mmCIF file of C-alpha atoms in Angstrom:
data_model
loop_
_atom_site.group_PDB
_atom_site.id
_atom_site.type_symbol
_atom_site.label_atom_id
_atom_site.label_comp_id
_atom_site.label_asym_id
_atom_site.label_seq_id
_atom_site.Cartn_x
_atom_site.Cartn_y
_atom_site.Cartn_z
ATOM 1 C CA MET A 1 2.163 20.737 140.790
ATOM 2 C CA ARG A 2 4.085 19.956 143.974
ATOM 3 C CA GLU A 3 3.085 21.424 147.298
ATOM 4 C CA ILE A 4 6.253 22.784 148.925
ATOM 5 C CA CYS A 5 6.608 24.524 152.259
ATOM 6 C CA VAL A 6 9.576 26.810 152.922
ATOM 7 C CA ILE A 7 10.162 27.769 156.551
ATOM 8 C CA GLY A 8 11.929 31.130 156.683
ATOM 9 C CA GLY A 9 14.088 31.871 153.709
ATOM 10 C CA ASN A 10 12.966 35.385 152.824
ATOM 11 C CA ARG A 11 16.450 36.702 152.156
ATOM 12 C CA TYR A 12 19.638 35.807 150.319
ATOM 13 C CA PHE A 13 19.617 32.270 148.898
ATOM 14 C CA GLY A 14 16.262 31.508 150.545
ATOM 15 C CA LYS A 15 14.410 33.989 148.366
ATOM 16 C CA ARG A 16 16.227 32.646 145.295
ATOM 17 C CA LEU A 17 15.127 29.133 146.238
ATOM 18 C CA THR A 18 11.483 30.199 146.515
ATOM 19 C CA ALA A 19 11.670 31.923 143.125
ATOM 20 C CA ARG A 20 13.108 28.775 141.519
ATOM 21 C CA LEU A 21 10.413 26.539 142.963
ATOM 22 C CA MET A 22 7.645 28.839 141.770
ATOM 23 C CA ALA A 23 9.225 29.135 138.317
ATOM 24 C CA ALA A 24 9.197 25.319 138.134
ATOM 25 C CA GLY A 25 5.442 25.338 138.693
ATOM 26 C CA ASP A 26 5.385 24.373 142.370
ATOM 27 C CA ARG A 27 2.857 25.839 144.750
ATOM 28 C CA VAL A 28 4.964 27.327 147.528
ATOM 29 C CA THR A 29 3.863 28.101 151.063
ATOM 30 C CA VAL A 30 6.226 30.320 153.052
ATOM 31 C CA ILE A 31 6.089 30.314 156.846
ATOM 32 C CA ASN A 32 7.639 33.119 158.878
ATOM 33 C CA ARG A 33 6.812 35.472 161.714
ATOM 34 C CA GLY A 34 5.449 38.111 159.370
ATOM 35 C CA SER A 35 8.519 40.315 159.279
ATOM 36 C CA SER A 36 8.685 40.130 155.487
ATOM 37 C CA LYS A 37 6.411 39.015 152.682
ATOM 38 C CA PRO A 38 7.272 36.204 150.283
ATOM 39 C CA PRO A 39 7.357 36.742 146.502
ATOM 40 C CA PRO A 40 4.007 37.412 144.810
ATOM 41 C CA GLY A 41 2.191 34.179 144.138
ATOM 42 C CA ALA A 42 3.434 32.344 147.222
ATOM 43 C CA ILE A 43 1.074 31.456 150.060
ATOM 44 C CA HIS A 44 2.089 33.253 153.236
ATOM 45 C CA LEU A 45 1.488 31.751 156.668
ATOM 46 C CA ILE A 46 2.474 33.717 159.762
ATOM 47 C CA ALA A 47 3.649 31.649 162.717
ATOM 48 C CA ASP A 48 6.427 31.414 165.277
ATOM 49 C CA ARG A 49 8.259 28.171 164.557
ATOM 50 C CA ASN A 50 9.372 28.100 168.215
ATOM 51 C CA ASP A 51 5.707 27.892 169.291
ATOM 52 C CA GLU A 52 4.248 24.480 168.476
ATOM 53 C CA LYS A 53 0.622 25.581 168.846
ATOM 54 C CA SER A 54 1.198 28.658 166.679
ATOM 55 C CA LEU A 55 2.729 26.501 163.960
ATOM 56 C CA GLU A 56 -0.033 23.899 164.084
ATOM 57 C CA LYS A 57 -2.726 26.575 163.963
ATOM 58 C CA ALA A 58 -1.156 28.284 160.949
ATOM 59 C CA LEU A 59 -0.789 25.016 159.062
ATOM 60 C CA ASP A 60 -4.321 23.844 159.833
ATOM 61 C CA SER A 61 -4.906 20.750 157.658
ATOM 62 C CA ARG A 62 -2.283 21.518 154.997
ATOM 63 C CA THR A 63 0.042 18.779 153.781
ATOM 64 C CA PHE A 64 3.110 19.006 151.575
ATOM 65 C CA ASP A 65 5.227 16.973 149.240
ATOM 66 C CA VAL A 66 8.370 18.642 150.591
ATOM 67 C CA VAL A 67 9.250 20.927 153.486
ATOM 68 C CA ILE A 68 12.472 22.966 153.192
ATOM 69 C CA ASP A 69 13.522 24.303 156.582
ATOM 70 C CA GLN A 70 15.853 27.270 156.172
ATOM 71 C CA VAL A 71 15.894 28.391 159.797
ATOM 72 C CA CYS A 72 16.305 25.341 162.035
ATOM 73 C CA TYR A 73 19.098 26.212 164.451
ATOM 74 C CA THR A 74 18.429 24.160 167.586
ATOM 75 C CA PRO A 75 17.272 20.702 168.691
ATOM 76 C CA ARG A 76 14.191 22.293 170.261
ATOM 77 C CA GLN A 77 13.155 23.729 166.903
ATOM 78 C CA ALA A 78 13.834 20.393 165.234
ATOM 79 C CA GLU A 79 11.740 18.537 167.811
ATOM 80 C CA ILE A 80 8.793 20.880 167.288
ATOM 81 C CA ALA A 81 9.078 20.464 163.521
ATOM 82 C CA ARG A 82 9.396 16.692 163.861
ATOM 83 C CA ARG A 83 6.107 16.545 165.756
ATOM 84 C CA VAL A 84 4.171 19.140 163.779
ATOM 85 C CA PHE A 85 5.091 17.862 160.312
ATOM 86 C CA ALA A 86 4.643 14.169 161.106
ATOM 87 C CA GLY A 87 1.940 13.064 158.680
ATOM 88 C CA ARG A 88 2.102 16.425 156.869
ATOM 89 C CA THR A 89 5.044 15.900 154.523
ATOM 90 C CA ARG A 90 6.652 13.171 152.454
ATOM 91 C CA ARG A 91 10.135 14.727 152.545
ATOM 92 C CA TYR A 92 11.951 17.151 154.844
ATOM 93 C CA VAL A 93 15.036 19.129 153.821
ATOM 94 C CA MET A 94 16.923 20.928 156.573
ATOM 95 C CA THR A 95 19.481 23.559 155.626
ATOM 96 C CA SER A 96 22.498 22.775 157.791
ATOM 97 C CA THR A 97 26.071 24.077 157.684
ATOM 98 C CA VAL A 98 29.760 23.320 157.287
ATOM 99 C CA GLU A 99 30.010 24.374 160.939
ATOM 100 C CA VAL A 100 28.839 20.900 161.993
ATOM 101 C CA TYR A 101 32.448 19.903 161.255
ATOM 102 C CA GLU A 102 33.917 22.476 163.647
ATOM 103 C CA TYR A 103 35.726 19.765 165.643
ATOM 104 C CA GLU A 104 37.215 18.118 162.567
ATOM 105 C CA ASP A 105 40.708 19.119 161.459
ATOM 106 C CA SER A 106 41.623 16.943 158.522
ATOM 107 C CA ALA A 107 44.039 17.854 155.772
ATOM 108 C CA ALA A 108 41.681 15.994 153.425
ATOM 109 C CA LEU A 109 38.270 17.363 152.503
ATOM 110 C CA VAL A 110 35.726 16.140 155.056
ATOM 111 C CA ARG A 111 33.055 13.652 154.049
ATOM 112 C CA GLU A 112 29.557 13.417 155.507
ATOM 113 C CA ASP A 113 30.350 10.393 157.655
ATOM 114 C CA ALA A 114 32.765 12.479 159.747
ATOM 115 C CA VAL A 115 29.677 13.643 161.658
ATOM 116 C CA ASP A 116 26.977 10.976 161.899
ATOM 117 C CA PRO A 117 23.892 12.684 163.400
ATOM 118 C CA ARG A 118 22.682 9.330 164.724
ATOM 119 C CA THR A 119 25.574 9.380 167.202
ATOM 120 C CA VAL A 120 25.284 13.035 168.286
ATOM 121 C CA ALA A 121 24.048 13.570 171.856
ATOM 122 C CA VAL A 122 21.095 15.938 172.196
ATOM 123 C CA ASP A 123 20.590 18.280 175.151
ATOM 124 C CA PHE A 124 17.290 20.134 175.090
ATOM 125 C CA GLU A 125 18.085 21.832 178.408
ATOM 126 C CA LEU A 126 20.918 24.002 177.115
ATOM 127 C CA PRO A 127 19.977 27.731 176.874
ATOM 128 C CA TRP A 128 19.071 27.590 173.188
ATOM 129 C CA ASP A 129 16.758 30.581 173.549
ATOM 130 C CA ASP A 130 19.670 32.809 174.572
ATOM 131 C CA PRO A 131 20.873 34.597 171.396
ATOM 132 C CA GLU A 132 24.441 34.924 172.680
ATOM 133 C CA PHE A 133 24.624 31.226 173.547
ATOM 134 C CA LEU A 134 23.134 30.240 170.209
ATOM 135 C CA ASP A 135 25.531 32.465 168.294
ATOM 136 C CA ALA A 136 28.509 30.965 170.135
ATOM 137 C CA HIS A 137 27.218 27.409 169.607
ATOM 138 C CA TYR A 138 25.929 27.666 166.049
ATOM 139 C CA GLY A 139 27.591 24.466 164.863
ATOM 140 C CA GLU A 140 26.486 22.532 167.925
ATOM 141 C CA GLY A 141 22.892 23.701 167.483
ATOM 142 C CA LYS A 142 22.877 22.494 163.881
ATOM 143 C CA ARG A 143 24.477 19.160 164.830
ATOM 144 C CA GLN A 144 21.863 18.503 167.490
ATOM 145 C CA ALA A 145 19.029 19.605 165.199
ATOM 146 C CA GLU A 146 20.219 17.074 162.620
ATOM 147 C CA ALA A 147 20.387 14.462 165.368
ATOM 148 C CA VAL A 148 16.728 14.982 166.296
ATOM 149 C CA PHE A 149 15.581 14.304 162.731
ATOM 150 C CA ALA A 150 17.965 11.383 162.299
ATOM 151 C CA ALA A 151 16.801 9.687 165.487
ATOM 152 C CA ALA A 152 13.056 9.914 165.250
ATOM 153 C CA ALA A 153 11.696 11.692 162.194
ATOM 154 C CA ALA A 154 8.407 10.337 160.886
ATOM 155 C CA PHE A 155 9.407 11.306 157.338
ATOM 156 C CA PRO A 156 12.467 10.934 155.076
ATOM 157 C CA TYR A 157 14.859 13.786 155.804
ATOM 158 C CA VAL A 158 17.943 15.404 154.270
ATOM 159 C CA SER A 159 20.407 17.754 155.955
ATOM 160 C CA VAL A 160 22.197 19.963 153.436
ATOM 161 C CA ARG A 161 25.533 21.015 154.935
ATOM 162 C CA VAL A 162 26.161 24.310 153.194
ATOM 163 C CA ALA A 163 29.660 25.655 152.579
ATOM 164 C CA HIS A 164 30.446 29.351 153.068
ATOM 165 C CA VAL A 165 28.239 31.272 150.637
ATOM 166 C CA LEU A 166 29.508 34.094 148.425
ATOM 167 C CA GLY A 167 27.990 36.341 145.787
ATOM 168 C CA GLY A 168 24.935 38.487 145.211
ATOM 169 C CA GLU A 169 24.438 42.200 145.720
ATOM 170 C CA ASP A 170 22.278 41.334 148.728
ATOM 171 C CA ASP A 171 25.058 39.553 150.656
ATOM 172 C CA PHE A 172 24.226 40.768 154.144
ATOM 173 C CA THR A 173 27.236 39.336 155.992
ATOM 174 C CA GLY A 174 29.638 42.202 155.309
ATOM 175 C CA ARG A 175 32.579 39.803 155.063
ATOM 176 C CA LEU A 176 33.784 40.805 151.627
ATOM 177 C CA GLU A 177 33.229 44.456 152.528
ATOM 178 C CA HIS A 178 35.552 43.864 155.498
ATOM 179 C CA TYR A 179 38.337 42.949 153.089
ATOM 180 C CA ALA A 180 37.590 45.811 150.718
ATOM 181 C CA ASP A 181 37.612 48.345 153.567
ATOM 182 C CA ARG A 182 40.933 47.024 154.878
ATOM 183 C CA ILE A 183 42.488 47.066 151.433
ATOM 184 C CA ARG A 184 41.165 50.574 150.764
ATOM 185 C CA THR A 185 42.815 51.967 153.895
ATOM 186 C CA GLY A 186 45.840 49.669 153.977
ATOM 187 C CA ALA A 187 44.806 48.407 157.409
ATOM 188 C CA PRO A 188 46.162 44.970 158.394
ATOM 189 C CA ILE A 189 44.057 41.904 157.621
ATOM 190 C CA ALA A 190 44.482 39.587 160.595
ATOM 191 C CA VAL A 191 44.937 35.904 159.748
ATOM 192 C CA PRO A 192 46.003 32.870 161.812
ATOM 193 C CA ALA A 193 49.679 31.973 161.886
ATOM 194 C CA VAL A 194 48.750 28.887 159.867
ATOM 195 C CA ASN A 195 45.849 29.934 157.678
ATOM 196 C CA HIS A 196 43.817 27.214 155.947
ATOM 197 C CA ALA A 197 41.765 27.433 152.775
ATOM 198 C CA ALA A 198 38.078 26.478 152.773
ATOM 199 C CA THR A 199 35.278 25.368 150.473
ATOM 200 C CA TYR A 200 32.647 27.826 149.232
ATOM 201 C CA ILE A 201 29.495 27.882 147.146
ATOM 202 C CA HIS A 202 27.924 30.648 145.066
ATOM 203 C CA VAL A 203 24.582 32.040 146.265
ATOM 204 C CA GLU A 204 22.867 31.002 143.022
ATOM 205 C CA GLU A 205 24.411 27.540 143.181
ATOM 206 C CA ILE A 206 23.137 26.767 146.671
ATOM 207 C CA ALA A 207 19.648 27.890 145.634
ATOM 208 C CA ASP A 208 19.920 25.486 142.684
ATOM 209 C CA PHE A 209 21.158 22.711 144.952
ATOM 210 C CA LEU A 210 18.298 23.076 147.439
ATOM 211 C CA ALA A 211 15.716 23.161 144.650
ATOM 212 C CA TRP A 212 17.323 20.042 143.139
ATOM 213 C CA THR A 213 17.342 18.311 146.541
ATOM 214 C CA ALA A 214 13.617 18.963 146.930
ATOM 215 C CA GLY A 215 12.946 16.772 143.911
ATOM 216 C CA ALA A 216 15.486 14.052 144.642
ATOM 217 C CA GLN A 217 15.009 10.819 146.583
ATOM 218 C CA PHE A 218 18.196 10.483 148.648
ATOM 219 C CA THR A 219 18.224 10.980 152.414
ATOM 220 C CA GLY A 220 20.690 11.830 155.160
ATOM 221 C CA PRO A 221 23.481 14.416 155.242
ATOM 222 C CA VAL A 222 24.965 15.824 152.045
ATOM 223 C CA ASN A 223 27.720 18.397 151.610
ATOM 224 C CA ALA A 224 26.993 21.323 149.283
ATOM 225 C CA ALA A 225 30.197 22.996 148.091
ATOM 226 C CA SER A 226 31.695 24.021 144.777
ATOM 227 C CA HIS A 227 34.753 22.178 143.523
ATOM 228 C CA GLY A 228 38.062 23.449 144.873
ATOM 229 C CA VAL A 229 39.124 25.465 147.888
ATOM 230 C CA LEU A 230 39.792 29.187 148.193
ATOM 231 C CA SER A 231 42.368 30.861 150.413
ATOM 232 C CA THR A 232 42.081 34.208 152.187
ATOM 233 C CA GLU A 233 44.727 35.494 149.790
ATOM 234 C CA GLU A 234 42.603 34.559 146.776
ATOM 235 C CA LEU A 235 39.553 36.267 148.260
ATOM 236 C CA CYS A 236 41.574 39.404 148.950
ATOM 237 C CA GLU A 237 43.050 39.389 145.453
ATOM 238 C CA ALA A 238 39.530 39.295 144.012
ATOM 239 C CA ALA A 239 38.406 42.078 146.355
ATOM 240 C CA ALA A 240 41.475 44.179 145.547
ATOM 241 C CA ALA A 241 40.382 44.323 141.899
ATOM 242 C CA HIS A 242 37.594 46.627 143.088
ATOM 243 C CA VAL A 243 39.918 48.804 145.155
ATOM 244 C CA PRO A 244 42.632 49.741 142.624
ATOM 245 C CA GLU A 245 44.230 52.376 144.852
ATOM 246 C CA GLY A 246 44.311 50.093 147.884
ATOM 247 C CA ARG A 247 46.993 47.996 149.498
ATOM 248 C CA THR A 248 46.661 44.435 150.857
ATOM 249 C CA VAL A 249 48.520 43.873 154.124
ATOM 250 C CA PHE A 250 48.310 40.595 156.034
ATOM 251 C CA GLU A 251 49.082 40.383 159.734
ATOM 252 C CA SER A 252 49.749 36.957 161.231
ATOM 253 C CA VAL A 253 48.345 36.559 164.752
ATOM 254 C CA GLU A 254 48.813 33.732 167.231
ATOM 255 C CA VAL A 255 45.813 34.624 169.394
ATOM 256 C CA GLY A 256 42.861 36.954 169.120
ATOM 257 C CA GLU A 257 40.229 37.719 166.517
ATOM 258 C CA VAL A 258 41.016 37.082 162.869
ATOM 259 C CA SER A 259 39.380 38.302 159.686
ATOM 260 C CA PRO A 260 36.379 36.546 158.153
ATOM 261 C CA PHE A 261 37.139 33.566 155.933
ATOM 262 C CA SER A 262 40.487 32.909 157.588
ATOM 263 C CA PHE A 263 40.768 29.653 159.486
ATOM 264 C CA ALA A 264 43.174 28.142 161.985
ATOM 265 C CA ARG A 265 42.052 24.654 160.926
ATOM 266 C CA SER A 266 40.983 22.902 157.761
ATOM 267 C CA TYR A 267 37.505 23.912 156.658
ATOM 268 C CA GLY A 268 36.968 21.971 153.453
ATOM 269 C CA MET A 269 34.074 19.666 152.553
ATOM 270 C CA ASP A 270 34.152 16.729 150.170
ATOM 271 C CA ASN A 271 31.284 17.131 147.676
ATOM 272 C CA SER A 272 31.601 13.702 146.067
ATOM 273 C CA ARG A 273 28.270 12.413 147.418
ATOM 274 C CA GLY A 274 26.313 15.244 145.836
ATOM 275 C CA THR A 275 28.307 14.824 142.633
ATOM 276 C CA ARG A 276 27.574 11.088 142.482
ATOM 277 C CA LEU A 277 23.904 11.787 143.053
ATOM 278 C CA GLY A 278 23.916 13.973 139.969
ATOM 279 C CA PHE A 279 24.367 17.605 140.941
ATOM 280 C CA PRO A 280 26.809 19.510 138.668
ATOM 281 C CA PHE A 281 28.807 21.665 141.088
ATOM 282 C CA GLY A 282 30.716 24.600 139.654
ATOM 283 C CA GLU A 283 34.372 25.506 140.089
ATOM 284 C CA ALA A 284 34.910 28.003 142.904
ATOM 285 C CA ARG A 285 37.862 29.732 141.256
ATOM 286 C CA LYS A 286 35.874 30.268 138.064
ATOM 287 C CA TRP A 287 32.920 32.000 139.708
ATOM 288 C CA LEU A 288 34.867 33.890 142.406
ATOM 289 C CA PRO A 289 35.500 37.088 140.372
ATOM 290 C CA ARG A 290 31.821 37.283 139.470
ATOM 291 C CA ALA A 291 30.734 36.681 143.065
ATOM 292 C CA VAL A 292 32.987 39.437 144.407
ATOM 293 C CA ALA A 293 31.865 41.821 141.654
ATOM 294 C CA GLU A 294 28.223 41.186 142.541
ATOM 295 C CA THR A 295 28.829 42.048 146.184
ATOM 296 C CA LEU A 296 31.401 44.828 145.936
ATOM 297 C CA GLY A 297 30.371 46.161 142.533
ATOM 298 C CA LYS A 298 27.276 47.701 144.054
ATOM 299 C CA ASP A 299 29.590 50.334 145.557
ATOM 300 C CA ASP A 300 31.450 51.056 142.297
#
């Protein structure tokens, strides 16, 4: 029985991850601020991960084989975790994001070495506690958090750079609903003048990938994305199947806000490292209809 700690992760693919770990026979400890309870059978510790003393007190003398950090968004949070879990875990998995590549614009799918966290500058003095700042600098926060672990972690660490996630009736983002609503009313769907496709991953697949990563031995950044890219048009076509009386209208815009999952630059990740390491990624185009049905079908 492995001892695994999951920080956050009480919704969407986080709760699926916890369920997988418990089904595999692991003893899972979930840490959050108490806003929601973990699945029955998991150990629940209440702590504020932004408060080092609160986290240390909640953990007491516990140690873990693996820590999976679902909610590390800033270098400050990473630094606290780096100190608190030193000597408490043999492996640390941070859930990162495709947004770390926000300054890349390559026609080819981007590999992990495009952003080396060992070379990323860290600034603890930025207003990371300001929700508006953090929301506007999501990718930068994740990059700097990775950099903290890469520079000085006292344990082997992995940063899983997650592609855009689709699927599940509990998709809370509202992005697919945005398309369905526009198609239902015939309202324009705003897209960039040059609209790029992107990589995606199914909600069940990323839960599988994180559970698999917990038991692996590799370290460093790894991209988690299904094979193939999806365009806005393909997403809308899948959504339109659930709005048979609707009409899909695209509006090209040079400036201003565009619809979700439409991109003015390339947003694709190369998943060859994860594939070589042994994870069997699915094909995005094959699971897309199912993913959209899971999310939009709840309204049928």
